[in-house]
Short mmCIF file of C-alpha atoms in Angstrom, two decimals:
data_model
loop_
_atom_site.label_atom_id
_atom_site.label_comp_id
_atom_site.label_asym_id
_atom_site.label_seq_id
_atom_site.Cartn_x
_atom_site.Cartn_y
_atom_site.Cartn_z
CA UNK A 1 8.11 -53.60 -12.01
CA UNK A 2 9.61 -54.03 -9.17
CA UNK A 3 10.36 -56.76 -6.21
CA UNK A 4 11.10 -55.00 -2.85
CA UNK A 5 7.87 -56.15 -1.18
CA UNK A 6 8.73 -59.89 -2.04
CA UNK A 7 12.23 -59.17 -1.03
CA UNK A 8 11.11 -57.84 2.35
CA UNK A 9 8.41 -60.91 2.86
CA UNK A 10 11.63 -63.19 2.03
CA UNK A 11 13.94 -61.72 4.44
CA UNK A 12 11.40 -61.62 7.34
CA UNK A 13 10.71 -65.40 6.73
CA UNK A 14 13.89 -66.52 6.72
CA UNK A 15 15.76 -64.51 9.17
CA UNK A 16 16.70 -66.94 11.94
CA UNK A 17 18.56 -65.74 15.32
CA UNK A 18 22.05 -67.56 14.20
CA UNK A 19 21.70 -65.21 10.68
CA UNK A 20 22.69 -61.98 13.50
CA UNK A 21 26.38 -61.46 14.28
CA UNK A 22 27.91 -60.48 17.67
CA UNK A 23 28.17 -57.33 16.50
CA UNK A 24 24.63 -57.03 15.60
CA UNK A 25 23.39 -58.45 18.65
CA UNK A 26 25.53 -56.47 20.71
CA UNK A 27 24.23 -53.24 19.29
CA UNK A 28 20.46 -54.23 19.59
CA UNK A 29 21.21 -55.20 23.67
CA UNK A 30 22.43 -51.20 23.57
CA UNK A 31 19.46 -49.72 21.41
CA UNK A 32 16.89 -51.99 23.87
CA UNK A 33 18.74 -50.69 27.24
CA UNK A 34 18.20 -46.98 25.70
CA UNK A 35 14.94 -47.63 24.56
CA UNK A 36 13.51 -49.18 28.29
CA UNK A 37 14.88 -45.90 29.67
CA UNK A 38 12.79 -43.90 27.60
CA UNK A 39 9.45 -45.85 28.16
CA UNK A 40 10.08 -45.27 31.65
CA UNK A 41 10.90 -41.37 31.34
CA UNK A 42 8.06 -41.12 28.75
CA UNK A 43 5.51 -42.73 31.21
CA UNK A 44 5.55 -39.40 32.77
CA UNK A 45 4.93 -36.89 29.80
CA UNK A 46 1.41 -35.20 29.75
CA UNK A 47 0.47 -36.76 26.44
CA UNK A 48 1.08 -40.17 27.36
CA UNK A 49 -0.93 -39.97 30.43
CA UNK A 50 -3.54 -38.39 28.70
CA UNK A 51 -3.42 -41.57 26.35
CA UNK A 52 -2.91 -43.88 29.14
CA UNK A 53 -6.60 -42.17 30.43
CA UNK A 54 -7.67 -43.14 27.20
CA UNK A 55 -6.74 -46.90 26.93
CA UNK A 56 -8.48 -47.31 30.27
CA UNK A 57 -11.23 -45.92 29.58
CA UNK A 58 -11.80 -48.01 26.19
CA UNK A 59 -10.99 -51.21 28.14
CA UNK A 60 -11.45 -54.17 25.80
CA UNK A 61 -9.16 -57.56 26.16
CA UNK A 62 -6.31 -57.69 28.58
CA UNK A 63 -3.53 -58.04 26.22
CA UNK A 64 -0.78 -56.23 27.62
CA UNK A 65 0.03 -53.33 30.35
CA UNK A 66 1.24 -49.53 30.22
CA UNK A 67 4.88 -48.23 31.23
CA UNK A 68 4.72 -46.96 34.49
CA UNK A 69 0.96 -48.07 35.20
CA UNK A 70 1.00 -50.90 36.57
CA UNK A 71 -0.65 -54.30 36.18
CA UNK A 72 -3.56 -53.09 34.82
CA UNK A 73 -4.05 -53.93 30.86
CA UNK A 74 -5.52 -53.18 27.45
CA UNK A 75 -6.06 -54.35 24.20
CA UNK A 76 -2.48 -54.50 22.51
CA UNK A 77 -2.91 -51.69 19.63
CA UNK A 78 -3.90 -49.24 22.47
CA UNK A 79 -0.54 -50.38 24.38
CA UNK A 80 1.21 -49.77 21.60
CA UNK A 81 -0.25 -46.91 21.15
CA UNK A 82 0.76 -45.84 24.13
CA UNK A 83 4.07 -47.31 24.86
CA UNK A 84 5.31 -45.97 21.39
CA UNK A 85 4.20 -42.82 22.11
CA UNK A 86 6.57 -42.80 25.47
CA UNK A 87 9.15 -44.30 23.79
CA UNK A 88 9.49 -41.26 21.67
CA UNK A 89 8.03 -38.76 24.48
CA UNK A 90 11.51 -36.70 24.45
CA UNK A 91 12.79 -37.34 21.30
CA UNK A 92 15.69 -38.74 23.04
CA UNK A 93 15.26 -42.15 21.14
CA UNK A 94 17.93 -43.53 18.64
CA UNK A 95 18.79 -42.10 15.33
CA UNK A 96 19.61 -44.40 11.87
CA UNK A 97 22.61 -43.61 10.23
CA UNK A 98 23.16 -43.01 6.70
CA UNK A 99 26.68 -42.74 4.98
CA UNK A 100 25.01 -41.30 1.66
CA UNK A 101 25.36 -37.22 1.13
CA UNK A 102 22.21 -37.25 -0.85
CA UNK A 103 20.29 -38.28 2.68
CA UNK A 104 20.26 -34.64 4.68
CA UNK A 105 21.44 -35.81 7.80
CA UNK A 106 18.67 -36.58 10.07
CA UNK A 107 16.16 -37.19 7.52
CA UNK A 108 16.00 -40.93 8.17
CA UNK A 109 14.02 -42.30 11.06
CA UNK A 110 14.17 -43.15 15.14
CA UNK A 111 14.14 -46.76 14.28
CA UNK A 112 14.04 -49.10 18.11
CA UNK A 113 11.49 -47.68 19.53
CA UNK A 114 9.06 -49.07 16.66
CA UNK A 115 10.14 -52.47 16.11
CA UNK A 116 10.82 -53.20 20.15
CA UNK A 117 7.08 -51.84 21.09
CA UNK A 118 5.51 -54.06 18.63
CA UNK A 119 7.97 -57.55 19.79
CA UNK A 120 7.20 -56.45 23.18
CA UNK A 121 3.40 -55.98 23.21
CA UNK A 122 2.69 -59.04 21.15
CA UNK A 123 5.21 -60.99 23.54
CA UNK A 124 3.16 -59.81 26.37
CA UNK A 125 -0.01 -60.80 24.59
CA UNK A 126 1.16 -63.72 23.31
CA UNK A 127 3.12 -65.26 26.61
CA UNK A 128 6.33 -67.14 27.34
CA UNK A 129 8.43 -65.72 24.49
CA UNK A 130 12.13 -66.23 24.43
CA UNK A 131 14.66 -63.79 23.98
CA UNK A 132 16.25 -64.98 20.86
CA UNK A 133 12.90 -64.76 19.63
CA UNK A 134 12.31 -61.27 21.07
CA UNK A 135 15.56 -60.20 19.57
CA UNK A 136 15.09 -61.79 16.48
CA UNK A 137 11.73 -59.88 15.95
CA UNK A 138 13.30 -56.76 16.96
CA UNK A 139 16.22 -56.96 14.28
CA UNK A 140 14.06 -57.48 11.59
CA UNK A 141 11.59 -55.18 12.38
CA UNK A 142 14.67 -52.76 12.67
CA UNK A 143 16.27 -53.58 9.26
CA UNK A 144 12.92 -53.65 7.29
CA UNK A 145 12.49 -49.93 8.69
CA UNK A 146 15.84 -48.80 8.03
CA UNK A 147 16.05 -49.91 4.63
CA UNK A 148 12.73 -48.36 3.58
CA UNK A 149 13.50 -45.04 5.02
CA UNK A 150 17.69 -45.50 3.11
CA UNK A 151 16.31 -46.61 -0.19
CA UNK A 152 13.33 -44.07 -0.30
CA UNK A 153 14.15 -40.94 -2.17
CA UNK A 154 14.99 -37.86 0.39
CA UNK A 155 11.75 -36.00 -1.15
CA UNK A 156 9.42 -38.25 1.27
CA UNK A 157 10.94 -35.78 4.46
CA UNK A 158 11.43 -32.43 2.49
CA UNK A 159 7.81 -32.86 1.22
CA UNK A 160 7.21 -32.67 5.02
CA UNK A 161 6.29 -36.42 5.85
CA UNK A 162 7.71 -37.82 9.27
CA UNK A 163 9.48 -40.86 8.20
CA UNK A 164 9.08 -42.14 12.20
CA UNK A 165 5.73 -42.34 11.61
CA UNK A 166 5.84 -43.29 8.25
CA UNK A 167 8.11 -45.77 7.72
CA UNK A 168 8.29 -46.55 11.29
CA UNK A 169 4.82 -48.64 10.88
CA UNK A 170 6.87 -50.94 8.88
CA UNK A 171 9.18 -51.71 11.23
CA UNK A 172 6.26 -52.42 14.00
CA UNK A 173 4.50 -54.62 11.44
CA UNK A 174 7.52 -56.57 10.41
CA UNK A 175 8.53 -57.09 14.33
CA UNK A 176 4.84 -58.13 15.33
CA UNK A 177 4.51 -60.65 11.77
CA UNK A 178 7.82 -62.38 13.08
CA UNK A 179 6.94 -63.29 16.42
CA UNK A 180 3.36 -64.23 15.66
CA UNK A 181 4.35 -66.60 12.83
CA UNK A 182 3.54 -65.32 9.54
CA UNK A 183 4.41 -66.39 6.24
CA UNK A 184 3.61 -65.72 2.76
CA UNK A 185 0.11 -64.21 1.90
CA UNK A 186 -0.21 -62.97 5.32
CA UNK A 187 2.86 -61.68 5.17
CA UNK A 188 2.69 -59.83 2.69
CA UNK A 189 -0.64 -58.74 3.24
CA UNK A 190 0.34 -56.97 6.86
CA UNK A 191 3.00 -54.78 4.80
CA UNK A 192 0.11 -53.99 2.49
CA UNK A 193 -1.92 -52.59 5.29
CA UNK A 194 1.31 -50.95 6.92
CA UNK A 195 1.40 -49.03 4.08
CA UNK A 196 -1.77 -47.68 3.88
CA UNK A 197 -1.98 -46.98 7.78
CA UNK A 198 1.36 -45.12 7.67
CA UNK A 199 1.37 -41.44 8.43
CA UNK A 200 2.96 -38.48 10.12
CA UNK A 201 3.83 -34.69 8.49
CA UNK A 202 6.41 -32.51 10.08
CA UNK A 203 3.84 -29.42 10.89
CA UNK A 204 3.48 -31.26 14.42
CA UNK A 205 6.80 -31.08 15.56
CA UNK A 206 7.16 -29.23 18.48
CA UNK A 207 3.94 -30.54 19.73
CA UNK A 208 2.51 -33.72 21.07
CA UNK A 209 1.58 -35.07 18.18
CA UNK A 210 5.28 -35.70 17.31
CA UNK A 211 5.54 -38.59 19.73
CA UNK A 212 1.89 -39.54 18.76
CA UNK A 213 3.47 -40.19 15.18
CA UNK A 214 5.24 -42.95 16.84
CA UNK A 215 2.82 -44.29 18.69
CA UNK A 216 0.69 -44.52 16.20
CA UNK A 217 3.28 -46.30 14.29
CA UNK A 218 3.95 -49.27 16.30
CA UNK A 219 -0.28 -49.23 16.94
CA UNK A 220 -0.70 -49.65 13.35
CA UNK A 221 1.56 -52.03 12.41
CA UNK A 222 0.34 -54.23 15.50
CA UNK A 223 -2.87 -53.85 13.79
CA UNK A 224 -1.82 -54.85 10.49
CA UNK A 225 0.06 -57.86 11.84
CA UNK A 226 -3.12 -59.57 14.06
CA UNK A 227 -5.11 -58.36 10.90
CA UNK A 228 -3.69 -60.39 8.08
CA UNK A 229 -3.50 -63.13 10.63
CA UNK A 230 -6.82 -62.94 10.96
CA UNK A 231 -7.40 -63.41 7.23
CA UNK A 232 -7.50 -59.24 6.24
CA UNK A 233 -6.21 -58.73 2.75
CA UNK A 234 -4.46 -55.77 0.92
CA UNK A 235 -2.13 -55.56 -1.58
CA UNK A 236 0.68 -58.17 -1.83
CA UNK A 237 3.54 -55.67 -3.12
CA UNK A 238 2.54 -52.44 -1.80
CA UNK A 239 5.73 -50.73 -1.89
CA UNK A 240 6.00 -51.58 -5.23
CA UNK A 241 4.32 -49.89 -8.55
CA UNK A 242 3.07 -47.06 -9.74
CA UNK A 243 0.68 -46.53 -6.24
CA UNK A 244 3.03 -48.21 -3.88
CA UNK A 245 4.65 -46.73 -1.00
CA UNK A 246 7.84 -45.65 -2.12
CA UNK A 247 6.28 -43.99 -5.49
CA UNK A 248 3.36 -41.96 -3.71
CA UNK A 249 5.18 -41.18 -0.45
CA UNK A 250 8.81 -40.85 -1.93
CA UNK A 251 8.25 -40.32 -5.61
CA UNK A 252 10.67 -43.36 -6.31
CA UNK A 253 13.31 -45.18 -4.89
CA UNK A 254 17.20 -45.78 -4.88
CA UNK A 255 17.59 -48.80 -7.27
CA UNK A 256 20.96 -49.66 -6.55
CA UNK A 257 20.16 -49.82 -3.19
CA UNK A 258 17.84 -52.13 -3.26
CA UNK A 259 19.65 -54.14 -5.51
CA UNK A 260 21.73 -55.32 -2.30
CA UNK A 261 19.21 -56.26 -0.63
CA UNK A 262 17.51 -56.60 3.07
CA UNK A 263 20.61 -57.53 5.39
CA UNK A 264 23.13 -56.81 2.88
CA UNK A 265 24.50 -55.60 5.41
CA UNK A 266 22.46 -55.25 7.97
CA UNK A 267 21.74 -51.42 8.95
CA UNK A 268 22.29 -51.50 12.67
CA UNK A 269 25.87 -52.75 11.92
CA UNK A 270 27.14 -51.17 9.16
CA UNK A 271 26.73 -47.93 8.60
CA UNK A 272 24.84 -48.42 12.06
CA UNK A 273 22.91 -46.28 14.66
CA UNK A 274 23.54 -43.04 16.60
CA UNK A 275 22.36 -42.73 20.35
CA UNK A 276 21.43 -39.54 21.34
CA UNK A 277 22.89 -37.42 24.30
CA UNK A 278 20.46 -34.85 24.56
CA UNK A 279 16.17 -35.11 24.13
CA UNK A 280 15.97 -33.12 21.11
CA UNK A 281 16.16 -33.24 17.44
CA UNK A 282 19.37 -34.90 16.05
CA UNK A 283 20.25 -31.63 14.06
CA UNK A 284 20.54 -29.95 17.57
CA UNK A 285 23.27 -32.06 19.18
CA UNK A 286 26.74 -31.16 18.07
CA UNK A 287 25.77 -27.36 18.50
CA UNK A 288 24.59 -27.85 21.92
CA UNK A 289 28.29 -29.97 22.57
CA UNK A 290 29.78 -26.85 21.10
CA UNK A 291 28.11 -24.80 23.34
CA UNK A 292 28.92 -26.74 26.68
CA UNK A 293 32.49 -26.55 25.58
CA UNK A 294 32.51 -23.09 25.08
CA UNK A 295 30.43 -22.30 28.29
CA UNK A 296 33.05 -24.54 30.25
CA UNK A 297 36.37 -23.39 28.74
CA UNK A 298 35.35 -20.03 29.67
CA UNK A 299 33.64 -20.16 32.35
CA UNK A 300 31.16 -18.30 31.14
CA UNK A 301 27.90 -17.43 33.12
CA UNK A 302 24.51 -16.15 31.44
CA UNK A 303 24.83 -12.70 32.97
CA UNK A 304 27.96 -12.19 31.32
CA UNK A 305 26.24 -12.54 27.77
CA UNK A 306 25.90 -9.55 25.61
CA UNK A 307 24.18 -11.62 22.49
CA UNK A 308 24.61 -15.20 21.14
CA UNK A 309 25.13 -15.94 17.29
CA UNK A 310 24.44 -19.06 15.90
CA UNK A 311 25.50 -19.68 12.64
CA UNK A 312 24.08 -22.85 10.60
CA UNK A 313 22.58 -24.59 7.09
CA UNK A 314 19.49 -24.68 5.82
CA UNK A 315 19.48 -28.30 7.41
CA UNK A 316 19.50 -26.79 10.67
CA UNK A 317 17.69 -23.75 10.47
CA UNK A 318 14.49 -25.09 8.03
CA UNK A 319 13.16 -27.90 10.60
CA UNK A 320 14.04 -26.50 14.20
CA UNK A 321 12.15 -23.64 13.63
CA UNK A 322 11.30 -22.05 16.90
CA UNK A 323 12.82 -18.37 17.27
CA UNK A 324 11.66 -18.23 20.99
CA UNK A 325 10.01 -21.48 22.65
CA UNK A 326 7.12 -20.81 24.85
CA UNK A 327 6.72 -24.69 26.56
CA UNK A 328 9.81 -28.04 26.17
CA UNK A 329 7.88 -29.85 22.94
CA UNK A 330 8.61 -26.41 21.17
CA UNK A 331 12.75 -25.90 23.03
CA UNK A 332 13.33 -29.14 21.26
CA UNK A 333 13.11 -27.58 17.67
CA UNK A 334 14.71 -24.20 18.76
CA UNK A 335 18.10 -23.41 18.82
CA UNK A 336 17.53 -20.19 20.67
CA UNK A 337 16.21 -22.44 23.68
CA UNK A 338 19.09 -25.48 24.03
CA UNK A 339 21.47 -23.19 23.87
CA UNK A 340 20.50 -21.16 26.29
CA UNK A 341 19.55 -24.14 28.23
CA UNK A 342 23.06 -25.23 27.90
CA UNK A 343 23.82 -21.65 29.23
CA UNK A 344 21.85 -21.96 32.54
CA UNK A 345 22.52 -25.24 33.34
CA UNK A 346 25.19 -27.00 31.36
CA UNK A 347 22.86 -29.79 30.65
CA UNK A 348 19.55 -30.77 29.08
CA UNK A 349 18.33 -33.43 30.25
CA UNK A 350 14.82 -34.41 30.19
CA UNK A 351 14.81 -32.82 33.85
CA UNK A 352 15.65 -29.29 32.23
CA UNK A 353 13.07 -29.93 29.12
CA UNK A 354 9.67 -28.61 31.96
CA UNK A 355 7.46 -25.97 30.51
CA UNK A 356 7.87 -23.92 33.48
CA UNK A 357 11.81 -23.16 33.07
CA UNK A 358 11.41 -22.91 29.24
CA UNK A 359 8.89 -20.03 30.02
CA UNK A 360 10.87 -18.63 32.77
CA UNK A 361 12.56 -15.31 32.49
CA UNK A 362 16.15 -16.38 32.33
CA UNK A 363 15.19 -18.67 29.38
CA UNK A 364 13.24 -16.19 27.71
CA UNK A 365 15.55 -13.16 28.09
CA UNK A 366 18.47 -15.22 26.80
CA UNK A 367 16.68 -16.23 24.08
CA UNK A 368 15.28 -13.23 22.60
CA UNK A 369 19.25 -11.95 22.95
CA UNK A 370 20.22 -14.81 20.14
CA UNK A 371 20.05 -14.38 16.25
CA UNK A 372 19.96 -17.85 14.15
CA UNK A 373 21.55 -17.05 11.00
CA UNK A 374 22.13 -18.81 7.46
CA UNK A 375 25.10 -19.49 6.69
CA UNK A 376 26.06 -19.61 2.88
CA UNK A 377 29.40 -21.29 3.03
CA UNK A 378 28.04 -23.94 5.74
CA UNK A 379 25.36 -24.32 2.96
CA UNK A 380 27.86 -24.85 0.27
CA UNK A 381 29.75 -27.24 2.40
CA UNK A 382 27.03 -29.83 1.66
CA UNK A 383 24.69 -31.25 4.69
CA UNK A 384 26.01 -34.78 5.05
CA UNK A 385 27.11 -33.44 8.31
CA UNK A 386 25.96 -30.99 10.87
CA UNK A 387 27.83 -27.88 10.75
CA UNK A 388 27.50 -25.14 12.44
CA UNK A 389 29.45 -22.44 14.88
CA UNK A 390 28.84 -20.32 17.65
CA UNK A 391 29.47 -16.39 18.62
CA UNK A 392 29.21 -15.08 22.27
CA UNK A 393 29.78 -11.63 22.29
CA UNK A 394 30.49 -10.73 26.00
CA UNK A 395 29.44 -7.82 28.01
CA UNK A 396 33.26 -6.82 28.53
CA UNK A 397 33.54 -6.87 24.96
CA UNK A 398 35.34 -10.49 23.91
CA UNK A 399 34.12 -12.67 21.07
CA UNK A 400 33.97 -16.21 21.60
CA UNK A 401 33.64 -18.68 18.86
CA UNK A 402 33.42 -22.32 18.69
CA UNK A 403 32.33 -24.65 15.82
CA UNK A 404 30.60 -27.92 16.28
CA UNK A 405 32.99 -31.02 16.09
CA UNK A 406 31.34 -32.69 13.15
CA UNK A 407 31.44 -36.02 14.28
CA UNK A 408 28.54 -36.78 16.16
CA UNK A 409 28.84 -37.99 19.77
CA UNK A 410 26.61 -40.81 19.93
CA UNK A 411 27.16 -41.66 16.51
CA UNK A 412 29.50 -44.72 14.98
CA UNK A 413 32.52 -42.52 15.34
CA UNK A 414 32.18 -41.23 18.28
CA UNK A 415 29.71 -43.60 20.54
CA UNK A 416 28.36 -43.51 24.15
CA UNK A 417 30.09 -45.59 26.09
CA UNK A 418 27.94 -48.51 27.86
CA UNK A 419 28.67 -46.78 31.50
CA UNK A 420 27.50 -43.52 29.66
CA UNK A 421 24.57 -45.37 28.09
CA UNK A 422 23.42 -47.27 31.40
CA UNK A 423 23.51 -43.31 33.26
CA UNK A 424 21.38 -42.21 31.01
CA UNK A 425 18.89 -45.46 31.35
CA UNK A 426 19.10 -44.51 35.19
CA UNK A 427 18.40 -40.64 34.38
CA UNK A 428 15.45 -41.88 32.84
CA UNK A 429 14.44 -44.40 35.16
CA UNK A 430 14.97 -41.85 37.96
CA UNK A 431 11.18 -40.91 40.02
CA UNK A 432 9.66 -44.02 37.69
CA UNK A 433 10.84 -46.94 39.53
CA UNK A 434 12.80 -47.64 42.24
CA UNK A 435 16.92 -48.12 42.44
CA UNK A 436 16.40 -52.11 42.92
CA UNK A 437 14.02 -52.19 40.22
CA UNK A 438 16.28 -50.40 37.66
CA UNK A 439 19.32 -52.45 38.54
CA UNK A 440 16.89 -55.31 37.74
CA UNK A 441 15.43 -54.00 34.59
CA UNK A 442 18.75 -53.14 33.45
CA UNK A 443 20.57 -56.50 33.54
CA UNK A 444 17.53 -58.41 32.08
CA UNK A 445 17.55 -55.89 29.18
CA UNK A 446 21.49 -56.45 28.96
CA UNK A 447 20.56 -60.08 28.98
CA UNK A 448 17.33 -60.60 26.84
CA UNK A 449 18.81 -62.94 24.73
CA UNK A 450 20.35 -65.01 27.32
CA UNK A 451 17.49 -66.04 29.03
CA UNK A 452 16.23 -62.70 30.15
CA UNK A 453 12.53 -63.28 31.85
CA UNK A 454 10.38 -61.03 29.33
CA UNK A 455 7.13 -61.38 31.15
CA UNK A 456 9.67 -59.97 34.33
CA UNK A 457 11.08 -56.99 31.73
CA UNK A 458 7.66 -55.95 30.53
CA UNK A 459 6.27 -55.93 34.25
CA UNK A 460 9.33 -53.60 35.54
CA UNK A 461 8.62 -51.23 32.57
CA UNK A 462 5.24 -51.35 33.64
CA UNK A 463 5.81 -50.27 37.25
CA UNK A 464 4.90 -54.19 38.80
CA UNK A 465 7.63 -54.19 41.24
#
């Protein structure tokens, strides 16, 4: 027998504001200013305005409203719904870190947008909620998710679940219990039902049902929270036993881990969380960096490409699995595409990530003129880090190589600064809401635990201006 459901019941009780250091609180201000960014450039996706269409059209209470909608509101699952979905639109959201080998890097989960949607939706729902409470609600959300996905054995991804989706329902329902008070039972019976309402599997990336996965998350574990307030009961140690979460989902757990405990230390500290430059999978990024150094070194233009080599593990090459992407959900997961996207453009933004220049000649041609290969001794290196290199052969005849700098930029050792960080919030704010508006949005976020006006924050996100 095991504990880890009372251990996460205890922690979510008794975590006040004044338990979070500087350093904690200074990282969540970051992840929330990335994560407001991305609701905003998410508004805009075809799948979230198909599941905007939908909310409205369901109706129901007026809980809370929809990025870039707005006043108008829904019930707060289909907000969440919706607003998680945005959040993780590009796949441009932020990235837990994980200093054990045994993790494959980038098999852990996207772990704001999850906990934030759920504190932000029940804040709207609920009304005049303080920032330290917001925050509060966010950070545990945020460690409960992190140290499910850390503890749970690596087979829960490589069986082919989506631990955003999965795991990320326990961050929602952990953030949503904490701000609406509960305690105990109730507690414990909204991670029951998180568990049984988690889901996601890894056939979908590339597709809009990866963002959905998210969305669905921070829905569900809204739902579980006004649930068991409401008296709903399920198991009170779900992730625990023979049929709890981490044995059916994960086949087991890491017992040493969890020996240390929630907050011991907390995740988004130490060993903390990466935020991505580029909207695409995580495995992508230091390849595409290698790329835009080796385009800009050498100057070198797509029409003087003979053929592209891209050399990589079976870490890379197994989940971004596109040879040749035919839309921007697919040139995500296809090394093929962001390269040559770094090629044509030397960026890739969420501006460059449009079906119609994915499926455009110059993206195609270059494309179908690179070869992703396995690499046996980047296999036998081990895959606690993304390795990889990069051959341009030349139409003059020169070879150019370049290997990916293995420290990730974004990551711990290598992080965005906040100038770099409040560019991209802009980026993403950009044809959303106007320049006064983001200036607004962007020093309330910076300031949501020093009296920042939530009801204000939500309505910006929303589009009240």
């Amino acid at each position: 027998m095991t504990d880890i459901t009372a251990q996460a019941i205890r922690f979510i009780e008794q975590t006040t504001y004044g338990d979070l250091s500087d350093e904690a609180l200074a990282i969540g201000r970051r992840c929330m200013v990335d994560t407001a960014g991305l609701y905003l450039a998410g508004s805009r996706e075809k799948s979230v305005r198909i599941l905007i269409a939908d909310a409205l059209a369901q109706g129901g209470r007026k809980d809370a409203p929809l990025p870039g909608n707005g006043p108008t509101r829904v019930p707060a699952p289909l907000a969440a719904r919706v607003w998680g979905t945005a959040g993780h639109a590009h796949d441009w959201d932020d990235t837990q870190v994980s200093n054990d080998p045994a993790h494959v890097y980038g098999l852990l989960t996207h772990p704001s947008v999850p906990p934030l949607t759920a504190a932000l939706i029940v804040a709207s729902q609920r009304g005049e909620v303080d920032g330290r409470e917001l925050m509060l609600a966010f950070q545990v959300g945020f460690e409960v998710e992190c140290k499910i996905a850390e503890w749970m054995k690596p087979r829960h991804y490589r069986r082919g679940h989506h631990t955003s989706g999965t795991v990320g329902t326990f961050g929602a329902a952990a953030a949503a219990a904490k701000l609406l008070g509960l305690s105990g039972g109730k507690l414990a019976h909204a991670l029951g039902l998180a568990a049984s309402l988690a889901a996601g599997i890894r056939v979908n990336f590339g597709t809009m049902t990866k963002p959905l996965h998210v969305g669905r998350a921070c829905e569900n574990g809204v739902t579980a929270a006004f649930l068991a307030a409401q008296g709903f009961e399920a198991d009170p140690s779900a992730l625990d036993g023979q049929w709890g979460f981490f044995s059916v989902m994960g086949e087991g757990f890491d017992a040493d881990k969890a020996a240390c405990g929630f907050s011991g230390p907390l995740t988004i500290v130490e060993p903390g969380v990466s935020i991505k430059p580029y909207p695409s999978g995580i495995l992508t990024h230091q390849s595409m960096d290698a790329m835009l150094q080796l385009v800009t070194e050498h100057d070198l233009k797509a029409e003087e490409v003979e053929r592209i080599r891209f050399f990589a593990g079976k870490n890379i090459i197994e989940p971004i699995r596109y040879p040749i992407a035919k839309d921007h959900l697919q040139a995500k997961f296809s090394m093929p595409a962001l390269l040559a996207m770094i090629l044509l453009c030397r960026r890739a933004s969420h501006h460059e990530f449009e079906d119609h220049f994915v499926a455009g000649q110059a993206m195609q041609d270059l494309q179908a003129r690179t070869d992703v290969i396995n690499d046996p001794g980047i296999d036998a290196a081990g895959y606690d880090k993304i390795r990889s290199r990069i051959e341009v052969t030349t139409k003059d005849g020169r070879i150019l190589v370049q290997w990916a700098d293995e420290r990730y930029r974004g990551g711990p050792s290598k992080p965005i600064s906040d100038a770099g960080l409040d560019d991209k919030f802009r980026m993403c704010a950009e044809g959303v809401i106007g320049t006064r508006a983001q200036e607004e949005l962007l020093t309330l976020v910076r300031n949501v635990d020093h009296g920042g006006n939530i009801d204000r924050l939500v309505a910006l996100i929303s589009g009240e201006e």
